[in-house]
Amino acid sequence: MRGLRSVGILSTGSYTPERVLTNADLEKMVDTSDEWVVTRTGIRERRISAPEQASSDLALEAAKIALEKAQVRPGELDMIIVATVTPDMMFPSTACILQDKLGAAKAAAMDVSAACTGFLYGITTASQFIANGLYRYVLVVGVECLSKITDYTDRNTCVLFGDGAGAALLGPVEQGMGFLAFDLGADGSGGPLLSLPGGGSRLPASSETVEQRQHYISMAGSEVFKFAVKVMNSATEAVLEKAGISKEEIDLMVPHQANRRIIDAAVKRFGLSEEKVVINLDRYGNMSSASIPVALDEAIEAGRLKEGDNVVLVGFGGGLTWGAALCKWSTREAKE
Ligand code: COA
């Protein structure tokens, strides 16, 4: 049997909607202040999708950019994985809708539901198909229209979330490059801490579920905060250990963008200097599964990554879920 192939990110793309919702705008909607939001979260503004835009529309824009950069045609894709908690509809999957929009006729397509950890679950899954030789190109998209499930009368949540999409094309890279380690985890007992209770088979959509605002995100903020700080550290430590890399060897960390204070705790724990951490939540807020791929794409575009760098992607979210990936950066496709 042939050995496993090394897998990396060949290209990325991102898209965020035009409309900007600032903290000053939110001051007019709920009892909050720019000062509170900035000091408690670091967020200054976020992007909001247009009424006619759904997640597949955002995903399409990000996907087209990623494919264009790698010079891979949609028809060459073997699989599409979309990570989202805001699918266009319950079914068909947003991945199937995207497959049609892209014209990726031979690609298998499925959604992954792991909330803000969705992109990490997506790339971990995608990598297995490429590593074992079944597929060559798998497109992973993290996309959210969180504004459509956010209660803009609830100050505890509405200041946090925004909309966007980030895509990554995964494929085979030279041996020893690309992903060196993954770590995924879940604790379903914490599910109620961060959920959208209505509209599923437990509480089918009805006028009562709407009246009780159960079609919106519900969150126990401080519990999620504590969980996040803990798993950001443990997941990062797990991939460092699996890959045999020390914290001093981290060249770039791309953390989930939920709260500046959560990121600062991880930065302190791993002794990272400012230039080794990607932070864009001030401009986008928390875009759930889109946060990591958008931040990664912006870091690449800003020239912050070079061949051979050790990059840690790490995140956490509803489920509860968490995950990390350690990648020895290379976008050079292996030609075999
Ligand atoms: N403006 C002003 N006050 C607000 C507010 C807002 N937008 N949102 C909450 N508050 C108030 C609360 O009502 C509460 O008031 P009370 O004490 O009178 O009841 C108080 O602020 C809570 O303060 P504190 O406990 O210091 O908040 P915090 O430091 O825990 O920050 C979060 C709150 C939500 C920002 C923080 O807990 C957090 O980021 N949690 C993680 C959330 C997350 O990442 N979710 C997504 C996971 S992927």
mmCIF file of C-alpha atoms and ligand atoms in Angstrom:
data_model
loop_
_atom_site.group_PDB
_atom_site.id
_atom_site.type_symbol
_atom_site.label_atom_id
_atom_site.label_comp_id
_atom_site.label_asym_id
_atom_site.label_seq_id
_atom_site.Cartn_x
_atom_site.Cartn_y
_atom_site.Cartn_z
ATOM 1 C CA MET A 1 0.000 0.000 0.000
ATOM 2 C CA ARG A 2 1.297 3.476 -0.827
ATOM 3 C CA GLY A 3 2.154 5.839 2.039
ATOM 4 C CA LEU A 4 0.026 8.794 3.030
ATOM 5 C CA ARG A 5 0.447 11.979 1.001
ATOM 6 C CA SER A 6 1.321 15.294 2.653
ATOM 7 C CA VAL A 7 -1.521 17.798 2.411
ATOM 8 C CA GLY A 8 -1.440 21.580 2.440
ATOM 9 C CA ILE A 9 -3.400 24.705 1.658
ATOM 10 C CA LEU A 10 -2.672 25.575 -1.973
ATOM 11 C CA SER A 11 -4.608 28.853 -1.982
ATOM 12 C CA THR A 12 -7.166 30.889 -0.066
ATOM 13 C CA GLY A 13 -9.832 33.479 -0.793
ATOM 14 C CA SER A 14 -12.156 35.586 1.294
ATOM 15 C CA TYR A 15 -15.213 37.755 0.941
ATOM 16 C CA THR A 16 -17.021 40.017 3.382
ATOM 17 C CA PRO A 17 -20.210 41.935 2.588
ATOM 18 C CA GLU A 18 -20.034 45.680 1.960
ATOM 19 C CA ARG A 19 -22.318 46.935 4.693
ATOM 20 C CA VAL A 20 -20.490 47.943 7.874
ATOM 21 C CA LEU A 21 -22.245 47.962 11.255
ATOM 22 C CA THR A 22 -20.232 50.011 13.756
ATOM 23 C CA ASN A 23 -20.397 50.129 17.537
ATOM 24 C CA ALA A 24 -21.896 53.610 17.151
ATOM 25 C CA ASP A 25 -24.713 52.086 15.051
ATOM 26 C CA LEU A 26 -25.323 49.492 17.790
ATOM 27 C CA GLU A 27 -25.489 52.232 20.452
ATOM 28 C CA LYS A 28 -28.670 53.365 18.694
ATOM 29 C CA MET A 29 -30.161 49.849 18.736
ATOM 30 C CA VAL A 30 -29.406 48.507 22.251
ATOM 31 C CA ASP A 31 -28.150 49.794 25.599
ATOM 32 C CA THR A 32 -24.428 49.548 24.918
ATOM 33 C CA SER A 33 -21.440 51.766 24.243
ATOM 34 C CA ASP A 34 -18.455 51.761 21.944
ATOM 35 C CA GLU A 35 -16.289 51.897 25.057
ATOM 36 C CA TRP A 36 -17.889 48.741 26.565
ATOM 37 C CA VAL A 37 -17.673 46.741 23.354
ATOM 38 C CA VAL A 38 -14.081 47.734 22.608
ATOM 39 C CA THR A 39 -12.769 47.097 26.115
ATOM 40 C CA ARG A 40 -14.701 43.826 26.687
ATOM 41 C CA THR A 41 -14.228 42.349 23.178
ATOM 42 C CA GLY A 42 -11.894 44.426 20.955
ATOM 43 C CA ILE A 43 -14.573 44.614 18.253
ATOM 44 C CA ARG A 44 -15.165 47.975 16.523
ATOM 45 C CA GLU A 45 -17.267 47.014 13.511
ATOM 46 C CA ARG A 46 -18.617 44.030 11.619
ATOM 47 C CA ARG A 47 -19.968 43.278 8.127
ATOM 48 C CA ILE A 48 -23.625 42.563 7.455
ATOM 49 C CA SER A 49 -24.925 40.666 4.428
ATOM 50 C CA ALA A 50 -27.616 42.215 2.234
ATOM 51 C CA PRO A 51 -31.184 40.908 2.632
ATOM 52 C CA GLU A 52 -30.901 38.977 -0.632
ATOM 53 C CA GLN A 53 -27.501 37.459 0.224
ATOM 54 C CA ALA A 54 -27.366 33.946 1.705
ATOM 55 C CA SER A 55 -24.331 31.964 2.846
ATOM 56 C CA SER A 56 -23.837 30.267 -0.545
ATOM 57 C CA ASP A 57 -23.546 33.712 -2.186
ATOM 58 C CA LEU A 58 -20.743 34.736 0.166
ATOM 59 C CA ALA A 59 -19.122 31.310 -0.164
ATOM 60 C CA LEU A 60 -19.167 31.569 -3.954
ATOM 61 C CA GLU A 61 -17.173 34.823 -3.943
ATOM 62 C CA ALA A 62 -14.504 33.435 -1.595
ATOM 63 C CA ALA A 63 -14.331 30.125 -3.489
ATOM 64 C CA LYS A 64 -13.862 31.800 -6.874
ATOM 65 C CA ILE A 65 -10.897 33.801 -5.554
ATOM 66 C CA ALA A 66 -9.237 30.709 -4.029
ATOM 67 C CA LEU A 67 -9.629 28.696 -7.248
ATOM 68 C CA GLU A 68 -8.396 31.566 -9.382
ATOM 69 C CA LYS A 69 -5.267 31.997 -7.263
ATOM 70 C CA ALA A 70 -4.400 28.288 -7.572
ATOM 71 C CA GLN A 71 -5.368 28.192 -11.253
ATOM 72 C CA VAL A 72 -7.642 25.227 -10.549
ATOM 73 C CA ARG A 73 -10.939 24.999 -12.429
ATOM 74 C CA PRO A 74 -14.186 24.198 -10.592
ATOM 75 C CA GLY A 75 -14.488 21.069 -12.747
ATOM 76 C CA GLU A 76 -11.258 19.739 -11.224
ATOM 77 C CA LEU A 77 -12.608 19.791 -7.664
ATOM 78 C CA ASP A 78 -13.119 16.355 -6.113
ATOM 79 C CA MET A 79 -15.013 17.534 -3.057
ATOM 80 C CA ILE A 80 -16.535 20.623 -1.471
ATOM 81 C CA ILE A 81 -16.931 20.916 2.302
ATOM 82 C CA VAL A 82 -18.837 23.892 3.663
ATOM 83 C CA ALA A 83 -18.607 24.642 7.380
ATOM 84 C CA THR A 84 -21.535 26.752 8.522
ATOM 85 C CA VAL A 85 -24.239 27.178 11.146
ATOM 86 C CA THR A 86 -26.163 29.476 8.816
ATOM 87 C CA PRO A 87 -26.891 27.259 5.806
ATOM 88 C CA ASP A 88 -29.090 28.722 3.061
ATOM 89 C CA MET A 89 -31.779 26.297 4.293
ATOM 90 C CA MET A 90 -32.072 23.071 6.328
ATOM 91 C CA PHE A 91 -31.428 21.061 3.165
ATOM 92 C CA PRO A 92 -30.065 20.731 0.551
ATOM 93 C CA SER A 93 -26.669 21.443 2.032
ATOM 94 C CA THR A 94 -24.993 24.759 1.300
ATOM 95 C CA ALA A 95 -22.107 22.721 -0.163
ATOM 96 C CA CYS A 96 -24.496 21.296 -2.795
ATOM 97 C CA ILE A 97 -25.809 24.781 -3.588
ATOM 98 C CA LEU A 98 -22.227 26.029 -3.914
ATOM 99 C CA GLN A 99 -21.278 23.037 -6.083
ATOM 100 C CA ASP A 100 -24.018 24.023 -8.522
ATOM 101 C CA LYS A 101 -23.124 27.732 -8.483
ATOM 102 C CA LEU A 102 -19.461 26.958 -9.140
ATOM 103 C CA GLY A 103 -20.216 24.325 -11.772
ATOM 104 C CA ALA A 104 -18.043 21.817 -9.919
ATOM 105 C CA ALA A 105 -19.784 18.888 -11.561
ATOM 106 C CA LYS A 106 -17.585 16.033 -10.332
ATOM 107 C CA ALA A 107 -17.258 17.250 -6.720
ATOM 108 C CA ALA A 108 -18.883 15.410 -3.841
ATOM 109 C CA ALA A 109 -20.428 17.976 -1.479
ATOM 110 C CA MET A 110 -21.380 18.119 2.170
ATOM 111 C CA ASP A 111 -21.749 20.544 5.069
ATOM 112 C CA VAL A 112 -19.972 20.269 8.391
ATOM 113 C CA SER A 113 -21.701 21.500 11.540
ATOM 114 C CA ALA A 114 -19.186 22.369 14.243
ATOM 115 C CA ALA A 115 -20.039 26.039 14.783
ATOM 116 C CA CYS A 116 -16.974 28.275 15.100
ATOM 117 C CA THR A 117 -14.683 25.217 14.922
ATOM 118 C CA GLY A 118 -16.267 24.259 11.591
ATOM 119 C CA PHE A 119 -13.353 25.303 9.387
ATOM 120 C CA LEU A 120 -10.936 23.209 11.474
ATOM 121 C CA TYR A 121 -13.266 20.197 11.348
ATOM 122 C CA GLY A 122 -13.557 20.829 7.591
ATOM 123 C CA ILE A 123 -9.840 20.936 6.804
ATOM 124 C CA THR A 124 -9.147 17.947 9.050
ATOM 125 C CA THR A 125 -11.778 15.928 7.178
ATOM 126 C CA ALA A 126 -10.658 17.157 3.763
ATOM 127 C CA SER A 127 -7.042 16.265 4.489
ATOM 128 C CA GLN A 128 -7.868 12.614 5.096
ATOM 129 C CA PHE A 129 -9.321 12.191 1.610
ATOM 130 C CA ILE A 130 -6.250 13.767 0.010
ATOM 131 C CA ALA A 131 -3.731 12.019 2.280
ATOM 132 C CA ASN A 132 -5.087 8.568 1.434
ATOM 133 C CA GLY A 133 -5.068 9.311 -2.285
ATOM 134 C CA LEU A 134 -8.827 9.194 -2.886
ATOM 135 C CA TYR A 135 -9.051 12.889 -3.850
ATOM 136 C CA ARG A 136 -6.626 15.543 -5.125
ATOM 137 C CA TYR A 137 -8.444 18.857 -4.672
ATOM 138 C CA VAL A 138 -10.878 19.553 -1.842
ATOM 139 C CA LEU A 139 -12.337 23.035 -1.349
ATOM 140 C CA VAL A 140 -13.173 23.924 2.258
ATOM 141 C CA VAL A 141 -15.281 27.008 2.891
ATOM 142 C CA GLY A 142 -16.143 28.545 6.258
ATOM 143 C CA VAL A 143 -19.092 30.849 5.766
ATOM 144 C CA GLU A 144 -21.650 32.573 7.961
ATOM 145 C CA CYS A 145 -24.494 35.031 7.730
ATOM 146 C CA LEU A 146 -24.723 35.305 11.514
ATOM 147 C CA SER A 147 -26.614 38.597 11.240
ATOM 148 C CA LYS A 148 -29.597 36.516 10.079
ATOM 149 C CA ILE A 149 -29.720 34.544 13.355
ATOM 150 C CA THR A 150 -28.710 37.367 15.695
ATOM 151 C CA ASP A 151 -31.222 39.059 17.968
ATOM 152 C CA TYR A 152 -30.580 42.793 17.561
ATOM 153 C CA THR A 153 -32.524 43.476 20.763
ATOM 154 C CA ASP A 154 -30.082 41.352 22.839
ATOM 155 C CA ARG A 155 -26.978 43.346 23.772
ATOM 156 C CA ASN A 156 -25.281 40.229 25.150
ATOM 157 C CA THR A 157 -24.914 38.760 21.663
ATOM 158 C CA CYS A 158 -25.617 41.338 18.956
ATOM 159 C CA VAL A 159 -22.381 43.243 19.446
ATOM 160 C CA LEU A 160 -20.283 40.130 18.823
ATOM 161 C CA PHE A 161 -21.223 38.676 15.453
ATOM 162 C CA GLY A 162 -20.692 39.463 11.777
ATOM 163 C CA ASP A 163 -20.913 37.908 8.300
ATOM 164 C CA GLY A 164 -18.237 36.651 5.905
ATOM 165 C CA ALA A 165 -16.700 33.763 4.014
ATOM 166 C CA GLY A 166 -13.231 32.266 3.723
ATOM 167 C CA ALA A 167 -12.182 29.472 1.382
ATOM 168 C CA ALA A 168 -9.141 27.224 1.236
ATOM 169 C CA LEU A 169 -8.169 24.845 -1.540
ATOM 170 C CA LEU A 170 -6.434 21.793 -0.120
ATOM 171 C CA GLY A 171 -4.233 19.502 -2.165
ATOM 172 C CA PRO A 172 -1.056 17.396 -2.069
ATOM 173 C CA VAL A 173 2.214 19.163 -1.210
ATOM 174 C CA GLU A 174 5.844 17.973 -0.989
ATOM 175 C CA GLN A 175 6.503 15.288 1.617
ATOM 176 C CA GLY A 176 7.077 16.746 5.082
ATOM 177 C CA MET A 177 5.307 20.001 4.244
ATOM 178 C CA GLY A 178 1.697 20.987 4.917
ATOM 179 C CA PHE A 179 -0.319 19.723 7.868
ATOM 180 C CA LEU A 180 1.803 18.083 10.527
ATOM 181 C CA ALA A 181 -0.881 17.617 13.175
ATOM 182 C CA PHE A 182 -4.565 18.062 13.905
ATOM 183 C CA ASP A 183 -6.474 18.043 17.170
ATOM 184 C CA LEU A 184 -10.261 18.042 17.349
ATOM 185 C CA GLY A 185 -12.497 17.766 20.371
ATOM 186 C CA ALA A 186 -16.051 18.064 21.591
ATOM 187 C CA ASP A 187 -17.997 18.227 24.843
ATOM 188 C CA GLY A 188 -21.669 17.837 24.028
ATOM 189 C CA SER A 189 -22.649 18.384 27.667
ATOM 190 C CA GLY A 190 -21.887 22.098 27.099
ATOM 191 C CA GLY A 191 -24.235 22.349 24.123
ATOM 192 C CA PRO A 192 -26.832 24.554 25.838
ATOM 193 C CA LEU A 193 -24.189 27.238 26.534
ATOM 194 C CA LEU A 194 -24.236 28.294 22.887
ATOM 195 C CA SER A 195 -27.147 27.255 20.720
ATOM 196 C CA LEU A 196 -29.976 28.127 18.398
ATOM 197 C CA PRO A 197 -32.807 26.114 19.933
ATOM 198 C CA GLY A 198 -35.703 26.655 17.535
ATOM 199 C CA GLY A 199 -36.435 25.419 14.040
ATOM 200 C CA GLY A 200 -35.058 21.882 14.382
ATOM 201 C CA SER A 201 -36.808 18.587 15.130
ATOM 202 C CA ARG A 202 -36.805 19.332 18.893
ATOM 203 C CA LEU A 203 -38.651 22.639 18.571
ATOM 204 C CA PRO A 204 -40.026 22.847 15.026
ATOM 205 C CA ALA A 205 -40.534 26.415 13.822
ATOM 206 C CA SER A 206 -43.882 27.792 14.967
ATOM 207 C CA SER A 207 -45.312 31.158 15.888
ATOM 208 C CA GLU A 208 -44.442 30.303 19.529
ATOM 209 C CA THR A 209 -40.759 29.610 18.784
ATOM 210 C CA VAL A 210 -40.586 32.898 16.915
ATOM 211 C CA GLU A 211 -42.411 34.765 19.682
ATOM 212 C CA GLN A 212 -39.972 33.335 22.228
ATOM 213 C CA ARG A 213 -37.070 34.345 19.991
ATOM 214 C CA GLN A 214 -35.806 30.758 19.811
ATOM 215 C CA HIS A 215 -34.711 31.227 16.208
ATOM 216 C CA TYR A 216 -31.843 33.413 17.431
ATOM 217 C CA ILE A 217 -28.439 32.618 18.965
ATOM 218 C CA SER A 218 -28.596 32.035 22.701
ATOM 219 C CA MET A 219 -25.340 32.232 24.666
ATOM 220 C CA ALA A 220 -23.998 32.069 28.210
ATOM 221 C CA GLY A 221 -21.115 34.462 27.565
ATOM 222 C CA SER A 222 -18.913 34.138 30.614
ATOM 223 C CA GLU A 223 -19.051 30.293 30.648
ATOM 224 C CA VAL A 224 -18.116 30.209 26.972
ATOM 225 C CA PHE A 225 -15.297 32.653 27.718
ATOM 226 C CA LYS A 226 -13.736 30.386 30.343
ATOM 227 C CA PHE A 227 -14.092 27.321 28.141
ATOM 228 C CA ALA A 228 -12.504 29.183 25.216
ATOM 229 C CA VAL A 229 -9.402 30.255 27.120
ATOM 230 C CA LYS A 230 -8.899 26.689 28.358
ATOM 231 C CA VAL A 231 -9.258 24.880 25.013
ATOM 232 C CA MET A 232 -7.273 27.433 22.993
ATOM 233 C CA ASN A 233 -4.319 26.474 25.176
ATOM 234 C CA SER A 234 -4.908 22.722 25.309
ATOM 235 C CA ALA A 235 -5.607 22.337 21.570
ATOM 236 C CA THR A 236 -2.516 24.368 20.655
ATOM 237 C CA GLU A 237 -0.379 22.346 23.063
ATOM 238 C CA ALA A 238 -1.769 19.116 21.588
ATOM 239 C CA VAL A 239 -0.753 19.949 17.993
ATOM 240 C CA LEU A 240 2.663 21.221 19.074
ATOM 241 C CA GLU A 241 3.290 17.984 20.924
ATOM 242 C CA LYS A 242 2.010 15.745 18.115
ATOM 243 C CA ALA A 243 4.202 17.578 15.584
ATOM 244 C CA GLY A 244 7.224 17.751 17.915
ATOM 245 C CA ILE A 245 7.418 21.529 17.620
ATOM 246 C CA SER A 246 8.142 23.887 20.511
ATOM 247 C CA LYS A 247 6.144 27.048 21.185
ATOM 248 C CA GLU A 248 9.229 29.084 20.287
ATOM 249 C CA GLU A 249 9.052 27.620 16.772
ATOM 250 C CA ILE A 250 5.539 28.998 16.073
ATOM 251 C CA ASP A 251 5.853 31.564 13.265
ATOM 252 C CA LEU A 252 2.190 32.534 13.059
ATOM 253 C CA MET A 253 -0.962 31.823 15.037
ATOM 254 C CA VAL A 254 -4.340 32.308 13.367
ATOM 255 C CA PRO A 255 -6.849 32.056 16.207
ATOM 256 C CA HIS A 256 -10.636 32.104 16.075
ATOM 257 C CA GLN A 257 -11.686 35.744 16.308
ATOM 258 C CA ALA A 258 -14.275 35.797 19.103
ATOM 259 C CA ASN A 259 -12.843 38.128 21.709
ATOM 260 C CA ARG A 260 -9.549 39.982 21.922
ATOM 261 C CA ARG A 261 -9.170 38.998 25.574
ATOM 262 C CA ILE A 262 -9.422 35.280 24.706
ATOM 263 C CA ILE A 263 -6.702 35.695 22.066
ATOM 264 C CA ASP A 264 -4.527 37.732 24.453
ATOM 265 C CA ALA A 265 -4.661 34.897 27.001
ATOM 266 C CA ALA A 266 -3.346 32.424 24.408
ATOM 267 C CA VAL A 267 -0.707 34.876 23.206
ATOM 268 C CA LYS A 268 0.532 35.265 26.758
ATOM 269 C CA ARG A 269 0.483 31.520 27.411
ATOM 270 C CA PHE A 270 2.645 30.816 24.350
ATOM 271 C CA GLY A 271 4.831 33.913 24.690
ATOM 272 C CA LEU A 272 4.027 35.127 21.173
ATOM 273 C CA SER A 273 5.012 38.581 19.981
ATOM 274 C CA GLU A 274 2.401 40.761 18.245
ATOM 275 C CA GLU A 275 3.612 40.055 14.720
ATOM 276 C CA LYS A 276 3.111 36.324 15.261
ATOM 277 C CA VAL A 277 -0.650 36.569 15.831
ATOM 278 C CA VAL A 278 -3.322 37.459 13.301
ATOM 279 C CA ILE A 279 -6.107 39.648 14.673
ATOM 280 C CA ASN A 280 -8.856 41.125 12.545
ATOM 281 C CA LEU A 281 -11.853 40.944 14.885
ATOM 282 C CA ASP A 282 -11.778 44.719 15.326
ATOM 283 C CA ARG A 283 -13.050 44.960 11.716
ATOM 284 C CA TYR A 284 -15.253 41.854 11.446
ATOM 285 C CA GLY A 285 -16.314 40.665 14.904
ATOM 286 C CA ASN A 286 -16.888 36.935 15.280
ATOM 287 C CA MET A 287 -17.739 35.342 11.917
ATOM 288 C CA SER A 288 -17.839 31.833 13.404
ATOM 289 C CA SER A 289 -16.494 29.288 10.882
ATOM 290 C CA ALA A 290 -15.403 32.105 8.535
ATOM 291 C CA SER A 291 -13.142 33.813 11.084
ATOM 292 C CA ILE A 292 -10.061 31.601 10.717
ATOM 293 C CA PRO A 293 -10.021 31.334 6.891
ATOM 294 C CA VAL A 294 -10.644 35.074 6.435
ATOM 295 C CA ALA A 295 -7.855 35.908 8.904
ATOM 296 C CA LEU A 296 -5.559 33.397 7.194
ATOM 297 C CA ASP A 297 -6.317 34.837 3.763
ATOM 298 C CA GLU A 298 -5.617 38.374 4.976
ATOM 299 C CA ALA A 299 -2.326 37.251 6.548
ATOM 300 C CA ILE A 300 -1.234 35.636 3.275
ATOM 301 C CA GLU A 301 -2.209 38.720 1.273
ATOM 302 C CA ALA A 302 -0.240 40.883 3.712
ATOM 303 C CA GLY A 303 2.858 38.726 3.098
ATOM 304 C CA ARG A 304 2.965 37.426 6.661
ATOM 305 C CA LEU A 305 3.591 33.801 5.651
ATOM 306 C CA LYS A 306 6.544 32.249 3.872
ATOM 307 C CA GLU A 307 7.423 28.740 2.758
ATOM 308 C CA GLY A 308 8.320 26.535 5.727
ATOM 309 C CA ASP A 309 6.704 28.689 8.425
ATOM 310 C CA ASN A 310 4.972 26.850 11.270
ATOM 311 C CA VAL A 311 1.379 28.075 11.382
ATOM 312 C CA VAL A 312 -1.092 27.209 14.121
ATOM 313 C CA LEU A 313 -4.810 27.508 13.365
ATOM 314 C CA VAL A 314 -6.870 27.201 16.535
ATOM 315 C CA GLY A 315 -10.493 27.693 17.465
ATOM 316 C CA PHE A 316 -13.487 26.789 19.619
ATOM 317 C CA GLY A 317 -17.224 27.115 19.437
ATOM 318 C CA GLY A 318 -20.705 25.791 19.977
ATOM 319 C CA GLY A 319 -21.121 22.077 20.482
ATOM 320 C CA LEU A 320 -19.053 22.623 22.475
ATOM 321 C CA THR A 321 -16.239 21.983 20.036
ATOM 322 C CA TRP A 322 -12.598 22.921 19.631
ATOM 323 C CA GLY A 323 -9.744 22.203 17.282
ATOM 324 C CA ALA A 324 -6.268 23.093 16.106
ATOM 325 C CA ALA A 325 -4.079 22.374 13.117
ATOM 326 C CA LEU A 326 -0.350 22.827 12.718
ATOM 327 C CA CYS A 327 0.841 23.447 9.185
ATOM 328 C CA LYS A 328 4.373 23.710 7.818
ATOM 329 C CA TRP A 329 3.400 26.313 5.281
ATOM 330 C CA SER A 330 3.749 25.428 1.616
ATOM 331 C CA THR A 331 1.496 26.265 -1.298
ATOM 332 C CA ARG A 332 3.673 24.286 -3.747
ATOM 333 C CA GLU A 333 1.606 21.474 -5.149
ATOM 334 C CA ALA A 334 3.266 18.063 -5.323
ATOM 335 C CA LYS A 335 3.227 16.814 -8.886
ATOM 336 C CA GLU A 336 3.051 13.067 -8.892
HETATM 337 N N1 COA B 1 -23.035 46.522 26.389
HETATM 338 C C1 COA B 1 -23.047 46.863 27.684
HETATM 339 N N2 COA B 1 -23.161 45.956 28.677
HETATM 340 C C2 COA B 1 -23.250 44.664 28.330
HETATM 341 C C3 COA B 1 -23.238 44.259 27.002
HETATM 342 C C4 COA B 1 -23.128 45.236 26.011
HETATM 343 N N3 COA B 1 -23.124 44.938 24.699
HETATM 344 N N4 COA B 1 -23.352 42.913 26.964
HETATM 345 C C5 COA B 1 -23.424 42.490 28.209
HETATM 346 N N5 COA B 1 -23.388 43.548 29.043
HETATM 347 C C6 COA B 1 -23.470 43.526 30.497
HETATM 348 C C7 COA B 1 -24.278 42.353 30.968
HETATM 349 O O1 COA B 1 -25.639 42.665 30.938
HETATM 350 C C8 COA B 1 -23.749 42.165 32.344
HETATM 351 O O2 COA B 1 -24.365 43.094 33.184
HETATM 352 P P1 COA B 1 -24.823 42.708 34.671
HETATM 353 O O3 COA B 1 -23.562 42.350 35.367
HETATM 354 O O4 COA B 1 -25.460 43.958 35.150
HETATM 355 O O5 COA B 1 -25.749 41.565 34.525
HETATM 356 C C9 COA B 1 -22.309 42.541 32.190
HETATM 357 O O6 COA B 1 -22.194 43.348 31.022
HETATM 358 C C10 COA B 1 -21.438 41.346 31.991
HETATM 359 O O7 COA B 1 -20.188 41.816 32.208
HETATM 360 P P2 COA B 1 -18.978 40.839 32.231
HETATM 361 O O8 COA B 1 -19.323 39.585 32.966
HETATM 362 O O9 COA B 1 -17.780 41.586 32.668
HETATM 363 O O10 COA B 1 -18.862 40.485 30.717
HETATM 364 P P3 COA B 1 -17.719 39.654 30.139
HETATM 365 O O11 COA B 1 -16.412 40.207 30.478
HETATM 366 O O12 COA B 1 -17.947 38.200 30.394
HETATM 367 O O13 COA B 1 -17.928 39.933 28.592
HETATM 368 C C11 COA B 1 -18.683 38.751 26.700
HETATM 369 C C12 COA B 1 -19.071 39.438 27.990
HETATM 370 C C13 COA B 1 -19.911 38.149 26.063
HETATM 371 C C14 COA B 1 -18.045 39.770 25.777
HETATM 372 C C15 COA B 1 -17.642 37.653 27.029
HETATM 373 O O14 COA B 1 -18.144 36.841 28.065
HETATM 374 C C16 COA B 1 -17.309 36.783 25.873
HETATM 375 O O15 COA B 1 -16.709 37.204 24.899
HETATM 376 N N6 COA B 1 -17.640 35.479 25.974
HETATM 377 C C17 COA B 1 -17.350 34.553 24.926
HETATM 378 C C18 COA B 1 -18.388 34.691 23.859
HETATM 379 C C19 COA B 1 -17.968 33.991 22.625
HETATM 380 O O16 COA B 1 -16.820 33.988 22.281
HETATM 381 N N7 COA B 1 -18.943 33.408 21.939
HETATM 382 C C20 COA B 1 -18.746 32.792 20.720
HETATM 383 C C21 COA B 1 -17.947 31.565 20.885
HETATM 384 S S1 COA B 1 -17.449 30.988 19.337
#
